Short mmCIF file of C-alpha atoms in Angstrom, two decimals:
data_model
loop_
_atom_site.label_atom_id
_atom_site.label_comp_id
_atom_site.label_asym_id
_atom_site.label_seq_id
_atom_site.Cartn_x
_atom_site.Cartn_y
_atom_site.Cartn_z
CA UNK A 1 204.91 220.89 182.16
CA UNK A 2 202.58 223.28 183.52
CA UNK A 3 202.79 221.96 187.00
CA UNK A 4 204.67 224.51 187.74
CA UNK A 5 202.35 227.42 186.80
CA UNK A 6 200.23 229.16 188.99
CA UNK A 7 197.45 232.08 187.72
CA UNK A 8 195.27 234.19 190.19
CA UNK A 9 192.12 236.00 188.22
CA UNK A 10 189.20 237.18 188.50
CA UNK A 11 186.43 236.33 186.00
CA UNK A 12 185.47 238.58 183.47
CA UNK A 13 188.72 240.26 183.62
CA UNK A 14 190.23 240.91 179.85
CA UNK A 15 193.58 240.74 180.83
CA UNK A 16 193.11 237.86 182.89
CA UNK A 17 191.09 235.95 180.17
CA UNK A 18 193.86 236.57 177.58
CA UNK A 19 196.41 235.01 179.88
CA UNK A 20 193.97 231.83 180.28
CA UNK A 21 193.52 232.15 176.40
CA UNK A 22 197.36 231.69 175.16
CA UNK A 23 197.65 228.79 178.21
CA UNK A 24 195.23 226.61 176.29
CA UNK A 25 196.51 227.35 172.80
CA UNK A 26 199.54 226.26 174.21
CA UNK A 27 198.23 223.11 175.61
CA UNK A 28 199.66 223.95 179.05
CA UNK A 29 196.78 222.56 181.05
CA UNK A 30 196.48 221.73 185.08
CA UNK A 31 198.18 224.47 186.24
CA UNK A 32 197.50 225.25 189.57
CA UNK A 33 194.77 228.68 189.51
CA UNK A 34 192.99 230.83 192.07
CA UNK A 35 189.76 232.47 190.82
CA UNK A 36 189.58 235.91 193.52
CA UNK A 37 186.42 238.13 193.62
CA UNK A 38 186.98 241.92 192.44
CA UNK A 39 184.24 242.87 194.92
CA UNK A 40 185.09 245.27 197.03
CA UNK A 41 188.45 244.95 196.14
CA UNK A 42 188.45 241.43 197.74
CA UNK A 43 190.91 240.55 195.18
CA UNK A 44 193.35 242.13 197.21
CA UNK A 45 194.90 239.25 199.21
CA UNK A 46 198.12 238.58 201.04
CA UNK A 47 198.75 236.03 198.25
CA UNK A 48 198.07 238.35 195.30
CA UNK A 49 200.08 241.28 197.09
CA UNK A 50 203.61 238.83 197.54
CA UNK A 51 203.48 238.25 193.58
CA UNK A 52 201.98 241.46 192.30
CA UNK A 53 202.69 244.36 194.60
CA UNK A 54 200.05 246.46 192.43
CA UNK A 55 197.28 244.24 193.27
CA UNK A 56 195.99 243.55 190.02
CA UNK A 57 195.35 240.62 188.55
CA UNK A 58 196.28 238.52 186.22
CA UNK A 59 199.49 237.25 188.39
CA UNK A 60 201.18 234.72 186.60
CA UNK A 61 203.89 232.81 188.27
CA UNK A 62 206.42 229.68 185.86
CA UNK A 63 208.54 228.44 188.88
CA UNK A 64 210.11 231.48 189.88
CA UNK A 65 209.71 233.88 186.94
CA UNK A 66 206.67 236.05 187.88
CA UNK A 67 204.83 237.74 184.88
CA UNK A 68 202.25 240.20 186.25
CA UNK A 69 201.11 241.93 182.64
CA UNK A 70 198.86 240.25 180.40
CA UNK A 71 200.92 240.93 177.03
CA UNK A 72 204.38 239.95 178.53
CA UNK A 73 202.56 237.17 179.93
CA UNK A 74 201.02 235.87 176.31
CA UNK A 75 204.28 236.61 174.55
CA UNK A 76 206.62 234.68 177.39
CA UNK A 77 204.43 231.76 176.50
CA UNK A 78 204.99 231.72 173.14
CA UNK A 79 208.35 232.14 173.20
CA UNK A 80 208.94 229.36 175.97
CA UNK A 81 206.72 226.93 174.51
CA UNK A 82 207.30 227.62 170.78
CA UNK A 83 206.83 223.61 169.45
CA UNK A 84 204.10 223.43 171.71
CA UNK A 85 200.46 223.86 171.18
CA UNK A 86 199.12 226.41 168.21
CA UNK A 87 202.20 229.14 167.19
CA UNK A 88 200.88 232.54 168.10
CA UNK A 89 202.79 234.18 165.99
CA UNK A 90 202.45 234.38 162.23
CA UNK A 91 205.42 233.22 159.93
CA UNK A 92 204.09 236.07 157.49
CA UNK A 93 206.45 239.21 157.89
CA UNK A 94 202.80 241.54 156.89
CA UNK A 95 200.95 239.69 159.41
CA UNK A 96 203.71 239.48 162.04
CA UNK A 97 203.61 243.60 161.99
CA UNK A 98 200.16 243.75 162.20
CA UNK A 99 200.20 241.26 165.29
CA UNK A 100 202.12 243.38 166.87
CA UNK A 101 200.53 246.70 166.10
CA UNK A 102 196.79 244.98 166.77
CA UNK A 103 198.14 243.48 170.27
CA UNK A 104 199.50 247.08 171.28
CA UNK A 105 196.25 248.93 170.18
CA UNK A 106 194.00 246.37 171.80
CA UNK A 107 195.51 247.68 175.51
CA UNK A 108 194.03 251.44 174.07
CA UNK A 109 190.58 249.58 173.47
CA UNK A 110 190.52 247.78 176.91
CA UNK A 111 191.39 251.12 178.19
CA UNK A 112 188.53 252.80 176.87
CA UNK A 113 186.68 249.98 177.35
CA UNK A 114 186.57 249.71 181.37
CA UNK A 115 186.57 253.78 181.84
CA UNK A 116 182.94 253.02 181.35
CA UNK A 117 182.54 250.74 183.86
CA UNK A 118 184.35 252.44 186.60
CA UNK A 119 182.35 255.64 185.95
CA UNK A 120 179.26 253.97 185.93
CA UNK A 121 180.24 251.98 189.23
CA UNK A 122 180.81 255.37 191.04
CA UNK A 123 178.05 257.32 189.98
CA UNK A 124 174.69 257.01 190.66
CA UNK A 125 172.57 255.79 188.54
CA UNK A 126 170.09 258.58 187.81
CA UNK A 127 173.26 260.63 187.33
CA UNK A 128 174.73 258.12 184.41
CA UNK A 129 173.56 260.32 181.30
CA UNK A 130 175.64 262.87 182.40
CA UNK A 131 178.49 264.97 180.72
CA UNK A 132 180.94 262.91 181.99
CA UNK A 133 179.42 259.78 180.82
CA UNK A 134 178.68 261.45 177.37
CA UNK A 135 182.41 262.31 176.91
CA UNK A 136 183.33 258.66 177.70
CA UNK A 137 180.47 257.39 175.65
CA UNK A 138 182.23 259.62 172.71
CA UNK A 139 185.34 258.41 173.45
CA UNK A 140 184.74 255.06 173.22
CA UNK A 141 182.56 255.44 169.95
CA UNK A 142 185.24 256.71 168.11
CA UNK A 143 187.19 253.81 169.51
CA UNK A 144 185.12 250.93 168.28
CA UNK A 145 184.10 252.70 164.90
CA UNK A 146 187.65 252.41 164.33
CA UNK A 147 188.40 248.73 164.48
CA UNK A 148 185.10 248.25 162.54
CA UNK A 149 187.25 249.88 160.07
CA UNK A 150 190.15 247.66 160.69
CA UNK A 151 187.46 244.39 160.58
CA UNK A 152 186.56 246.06 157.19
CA UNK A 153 189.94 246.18 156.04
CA UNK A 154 191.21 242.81 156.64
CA UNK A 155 192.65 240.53 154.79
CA UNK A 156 191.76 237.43 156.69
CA UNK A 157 188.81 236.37 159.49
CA UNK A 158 191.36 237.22 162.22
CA UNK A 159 193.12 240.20 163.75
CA UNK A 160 196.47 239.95 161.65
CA UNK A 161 194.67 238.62 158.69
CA UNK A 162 194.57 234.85 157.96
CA UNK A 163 196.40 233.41 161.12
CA UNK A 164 194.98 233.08 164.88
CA UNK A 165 197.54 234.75 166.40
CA UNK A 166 198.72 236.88 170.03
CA UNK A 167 196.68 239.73 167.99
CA UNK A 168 193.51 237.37 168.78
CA UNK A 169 194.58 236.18 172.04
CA UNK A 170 194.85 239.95 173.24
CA UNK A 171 192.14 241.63 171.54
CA UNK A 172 189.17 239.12 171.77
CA UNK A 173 188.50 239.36 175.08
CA UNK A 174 188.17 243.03 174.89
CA UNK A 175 185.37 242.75 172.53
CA UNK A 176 183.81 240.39 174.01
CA UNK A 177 183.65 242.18 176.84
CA UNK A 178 181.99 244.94 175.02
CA UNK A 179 179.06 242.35 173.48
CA UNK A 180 178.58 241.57 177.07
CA UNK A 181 177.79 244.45 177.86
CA UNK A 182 175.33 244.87 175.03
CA UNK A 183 177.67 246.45 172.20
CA UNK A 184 174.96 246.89 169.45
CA UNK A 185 175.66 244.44 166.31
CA UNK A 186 173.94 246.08 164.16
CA UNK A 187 175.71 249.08 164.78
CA UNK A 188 179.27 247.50 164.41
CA UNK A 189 178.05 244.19 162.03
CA UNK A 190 182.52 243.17 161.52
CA UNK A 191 182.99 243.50 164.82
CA UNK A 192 180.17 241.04 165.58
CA UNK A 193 181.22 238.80 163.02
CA UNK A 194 184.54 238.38 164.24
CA UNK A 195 183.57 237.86 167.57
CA UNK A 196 180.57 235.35 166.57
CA UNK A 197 183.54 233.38 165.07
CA UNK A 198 186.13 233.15 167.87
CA UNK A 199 183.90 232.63 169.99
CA UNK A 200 183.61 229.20 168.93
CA UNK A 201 187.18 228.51 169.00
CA UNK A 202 187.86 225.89 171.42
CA UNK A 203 190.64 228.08 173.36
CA UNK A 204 188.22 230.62 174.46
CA UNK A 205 185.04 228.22 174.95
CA UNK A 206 186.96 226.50 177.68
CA UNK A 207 187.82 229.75 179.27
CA UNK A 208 184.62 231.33 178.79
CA UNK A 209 184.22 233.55 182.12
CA UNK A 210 182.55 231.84 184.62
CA UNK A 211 179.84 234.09 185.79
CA UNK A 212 178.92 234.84 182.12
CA UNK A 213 178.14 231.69 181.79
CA UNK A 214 175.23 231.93 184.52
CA UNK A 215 174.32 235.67 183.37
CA UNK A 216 174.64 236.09 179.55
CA UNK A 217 175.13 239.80 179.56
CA UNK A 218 175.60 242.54 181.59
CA UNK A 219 174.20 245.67 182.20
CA UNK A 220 173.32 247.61 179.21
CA UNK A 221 175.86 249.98 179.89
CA UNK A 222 177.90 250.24 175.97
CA UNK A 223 174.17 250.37 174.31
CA UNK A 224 174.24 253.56 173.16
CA UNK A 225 178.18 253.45 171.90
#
C-alpha cells in the first residue's frame, strides 16, 4: 500500500520527523524515501524543486497527490488510512478539540523553536549573547513555560489528554528537538516527562533522526531558555 509513497527529508527536521511519525503509526512501511543534506542548502535539488517549488522539505508524494506541509501531510494520512494502523484522532469530542488546538500551537513552538538556530547559524559566535539573541532567548522562554503549563494541566500522559493522537505526532518532535539541544529538565520537569515517555514509543524509536543517533545532543544552544 505504501508502494506508492515517496518522502524526501532531511534528518533532524521537525516537520519532516512528524511526517515519518504518522507513516509508522499507520503501518505504511517501504515507501520509497530520500534522506537530502540541509548543508549549504544542498537540500535544494532538481528532484525536491519539481514536487515542492519552495524547496523545503518534508515533500510527500501518494501517487500523484503531492502534500508538501507537515500537518496536511499527518492529517491526509489519517483520513486515507482510517482502519489502518493506530487512529490519530481521538473519538472524545474534549480531546478531539484539544488535538486540534495542540497540533495548531505546536507550528508557533517549532517557530520559535528554529529562530534560535538560524540566528545562531549567522552570527558569530562571540557575538551570540547579544540583544538579538536575548530577545529570542525571551521569546522562546515564554514559549516553553507555557506548555509546561499545559503538561501541568493535563488530563492524560499525552498532548490531548489520554489518547496518542496527531497532537503527539506534531508536537513531539518539536520538543525533542529542544532536549537536543540541551532544554534544561529541571527547569521544565512536565515537559521532560512527557518527552522521556514518547520517546519510547515504538513510532518515534524507529524514526529517531539519524545523526542523533551518532551525536546525542547538540550544541548547547536552548541552555539558558
Amino acid at each position: 500500500m505504501a508502494k506508492n509513497m515517496s518522502l524526501l527529508w532531511c534528518s533532524g527536521s521537525p516537520p519532516c520527523w512528524m511526517v515519518m511519525i504518522a507513516l509508522a503509526e499507520k503501518n505504511l512501511h517501504g515507501y520509497h524515501q530520500k534522506r537530502l543534506s540541509l548543508t549549504n542548502m544542498a537540500h535544494r535539488t532538481p528532484e525536491l524543486m519539481a514536487i515542492n517549488p519552495r524547496g523545503q522539505v518534508p515533500a510527500f508524494r501518494h501517487g500523484e497527490r503531492i502534500l508538501n506541509e507537515s500537518l496536511s501531510a499527518c492529517l491526509y494520512l489519517e483520513y486515507q488510512f482510517k482502519e489502518q494502523g493506530n487512529k490519530l484522532i481521538p473519538s472524545c469530542p474534549a480531546e478531539q478539540a484539544m488535538m486540534y488546538q495542540r497540533m495548531m500551537e505546536g507550528t508557533v513552538l517549532f517557530q520559535k523553536s528554529i529562530a534560535i538556530i538560524h540566528h545562531s547559524s549567522k552570527v558569530p559566535k562571540k557575538e551570540e549573547c547579544d540583544s538579538a539573541m536575548g530577545e529570542i532567548h525571551e521569546v522562546l522562554r515564554e514559549e516553553v513555560k507555557l506548555w509546561e503549563r499545559y503538561r501541568k494541566e493535563s488530563t492524560g500522559p499525552f498532548m490531548s489528554g489520554k489518547t496518542f493522537s496527531l497532537s503527539d505526532v506534531s508536537v513531539f518532535p518539536s520538543i525533542a528537538f529542544l532536549f537536543y539541544y540541551r532544554l534544561s529538565t529541571e527547569r521544565y520537569p512536565k515537559v521532560a516527562e512527557y518527552y522521556n515517555l514518547l520517546k519510547e514509543r515504538t513510532s518515534i524509536k524507529n524514526t529517531w533522526p539519524p545523526h542523533w543517533q551518532f551525536n546525542p545532543t547538540g550544541r548547547a544552544l536552548m541552555k539558558a531558555i
